[in-house]
Amino acid sequence: MSVPLHAGTDHCAGPERGEITPALERQAEELVARYPVSKRSAVLPLLHLWQETFGYIGPRGVEWIAQKLSLQEIQVLELVTFYPWFRQRPYGKFHFRVCRTLPCALGGSGKTFAALKNLLQLKGDAQEGALVSEDGFFSLEYSECLASCGTAPVVLCNDDFHEKVDEKRAAELVSACR
Amino acid sequence: MAIREHRLVFKHIDALGYTRDIDCYLKHGGYEMLKKGFAMGGAAIREEVKKSQLRGRGGAGFPTGTKWSFIDPAKVTKPIYLICNADESEPGTFKDRQIIYKDPHQLIEGMILSCFANGVKLAYLYIRCEFTEGWKILEKALGEARSHGFLGKNILKSGYDLEIHVHRGAGAYICGEETGLIESLEGKRAYPRIKPPYFPAVLGLYMCPTIVNNVETLCNVKHIVEMGGEAYAKIGRPNNTGTRLLCVSGDVVKPGYYEFPCGALTMGELIHDVCGGIRNGGKLKAVIPGGSSAKVLRAGETYKIKEKGPDGNLVEKEVKLEDLRMDFDTLASAGSMAGSGGVIVMDQTRDMVECLANISTFYAHESCGQCTPCREGVLWMKKILARIAEGHGREDDPNMLKEVADRIAGRTICAFGEAASWPVQSFIGKFKEEFSLRIRRNGTAAKRDTVSLTH
Ligand SMILES: Cc1cc2nc3c(=O)[nH]c(=O)nc-3n(C[C@H](O)[C@H](O)[C@H](O)COP(=O)(O)O)c2cc1C
Ligand code: SF4
Ligand code: FES
């Protein structure tokens, strides 16, 4: 059995209306097979799969997953709203998560966040959730401890992990994306 | 003074030329202990783990041998499950990450041995989803183990079958709590279960007996099989055996991860000798010794510690913060805990109001919302702390904070309630004057460094 690896963040800005390919169906089947006792256990893996493929989880994703696992749609949706990783609207092609928890804050992550917000020209209150640029290219949000506190401040850009991101490093990251 | 690390679990971490693929692992004697363990038999492995006095490395420090003994594979008729807790999300902790990213096969070997010892045929490795690369590394490593015949049917022709799958979390801290984790693995919201009756050993995953162990704990099982429980118990100190991975972050010159025999060094040695002291030539003000849930310790404090003397009797000693041994029992008798091994250091420039406000923001964000005292209380604490930090504090706020915290701890379904209350109780208790001062200076104080700590 081949192992499905599907962290394809290149597609993260894709519209939810994209095509459900046979390859995607196959990946889903493989994931469901990992839970021989209860198909329901596959909800999180399928939500990850959907979000990585289509960028976010809208009504279509919820319906597809519910149908696959013989669940009520609410049993899927209630996970989307509970788990902070899942989103119900598209984020930017490059999504930044800045750790705000104490060790990173002691290391200056507040400044890193402010620098990114400024560089990406994002407006609004980050307390309310992720900020997305108008062209949909960038987005930014706070994250809780990312388990790398010894190299604070820590930033995730899509799936890539960056350590010791001060204001200078933040600017470099942004220009690398452009 | 140079204090030598004792690297057991971290033996190959960051070693020159060591890679995470199975060939490298096999070259370094990998999976040999699997053969040894299979020859010993499950009951013998469980016996060695008991003798080793290994205590869980996930936070609570519960003896692993005892946890395993709640389940008797010979008597249980339902399937038994094992889950590796790789959720690593206690702020200040980053040890499991090193193992997953740099030596995944050590974890897998420890896990297979633990599964074999407890008659487990299906196990899951619950990893936080932010470890995206770590997840891919584990998938690959499990694939390698499978193709070498260490997983699957009839492993090493022993007749023993085992399958291990990785399961990714989705960004919620509460998934680290073992019953929340189990709910999450069942495809539900991670609402922790009430105990009794839902002890994992009785009604765990799919209502079957389940063992949940931390990454570091499971790695240690491999070393116990290798050296035997008695020899393992000689490392460290009585009741605090083996080595401990310590993660140091915050205001030190050399933050990082280290491995020492449990209790072999003191807080002062860790901060000043191992980590090069406080950065920028500063002075120590406070330290959280076991992940952000642990109670804060204040520089200059002394503690009354009960320790077994040479004659076996308990003697009480007065010990300074710097002289506290970094082990379970000492930190517990100092009123805090060794927890997850995450040591967060703060220097004299740090504002305790802001530090606590930051910590409380974390807990307010992460409460699962099931129990009223926790759901409402953590939000109250966050809001009160934010208003003090922003310069709108009220005179009675410190008392109110303490009262709210006191009313959460002990009245909730899971230990998150305590985890969220302990920081508040200890910061307010130990730095009360700083809170009062901030409130008296309202307005002017708020102009300080609020951006960097309280978002
Ligand atoms: C709120 C909360 C969060 C926790 N987070 C973790 C975690 O991230 N990783 C972990 O191994 N244990 C965590 N634990 C402890 C687990 O519930 C459990 O005790 C542990 O995984 C058992 O493994 P051990 O006996 O090997 O320590 C947490 C506990 C609580 C109450
Ligand atoms: S104590 Fe808090 S986190 Fe734990 S179950 Fe209750 S509400 Fe949830
Ligand atoms: S606090 Fe940022 S990684 Fe832990």
CSV table of C-alpha atoms and ligand atoms in Angstrom, one decimal, chain A residues 82, chain B residues 173-174 177 179 190-194 363 366-376 378 408 411-418 420, ligand 2:
chain,number,residue,atom,x,y,z
A,82,PHE,CA,-13.8,23.2,16.8
B,173,TYR,CA,-4.0,21.8,22.7
B,174,ILE,CA,-6.7,19.8,24.5
B,177,GLU,CA,-5.1,15.3,27.3
B,179,THR,CA,-9.1,11.2,26.9
B,190,ALA,CA,-11.7,16.6,21.6
B,191,TYR,CA,-13.9,16.8,24.7
B,192,PRO,CA,-12.1,15.1,27.5
B,193,ARG,CA,-14.0,12.3,29.2
B,194,ILE,CA,-15.0,12.1,32.8
B,363,TYR,CA,-5.5,28.9,28.1
B,366,GLU,CA,-7.5,26.4,24.3
B,367,SER,CA,-10.3,25.5,26.7
B,368,CYS,CA,-12.6,22.9,25.1
B,369,GLY,CA,-15.6,24.6,26.6
B,370,GLN,CA,-17.2,21.6,28.2
B,371,CYS,CA,-17.2,22.6,31.9
B,372,THR,CA,-18.6,26.0,32.9
B,373,PRO,CA,-15.9,26.9,35.5
B,374,CYS,CA,-13.2,26.3,33.0
B,375,ARG,CA,-14.9,27.8,29.9
B,376,GLU,CA,-16.1,31.0,31.7
B,378,VAL,CA,-10.3,31.2,31.8
B,408,ILE,CA,-11.8,26.4,38.6
B,411,ARG,CA,-14.1,21.4,39.7
B,412,THR,CA,-13.6,20.3,36.1
B,413,ILE,CA,-13.6,17.2,34.0
B,414,CYS,CA,-10.0,17.3,33.1
B,415,ALA,CA,-6.7,18.6,34.4
B,416,PHE,CA,-6.8,21.6,32.0
B,417,GLY,CA,-8.7,23.4,34.8
B,418,GLU,CA,-5.6,23.1,37.1
B,420,ALA,CA,-5.0,27.1,33.6
C,2,SF4,S1,-11.5,21.5,32.2
C,2,SF4,FE1,-11.6,22.8,30.5
C,2,SF4,S2,-10.5,21.8,28.9
C,2,SF4,FE2,-11.0,20.2,30.5
C,2,SF4,S3,-12.9,19.3,29.8
C,2,SF4,FE3,-13.4,21.0,31.2
C,2,SF4,S4,-13.8,22.8,29.8
C,2,SF4,FE4,-12.7,21.2,28.7
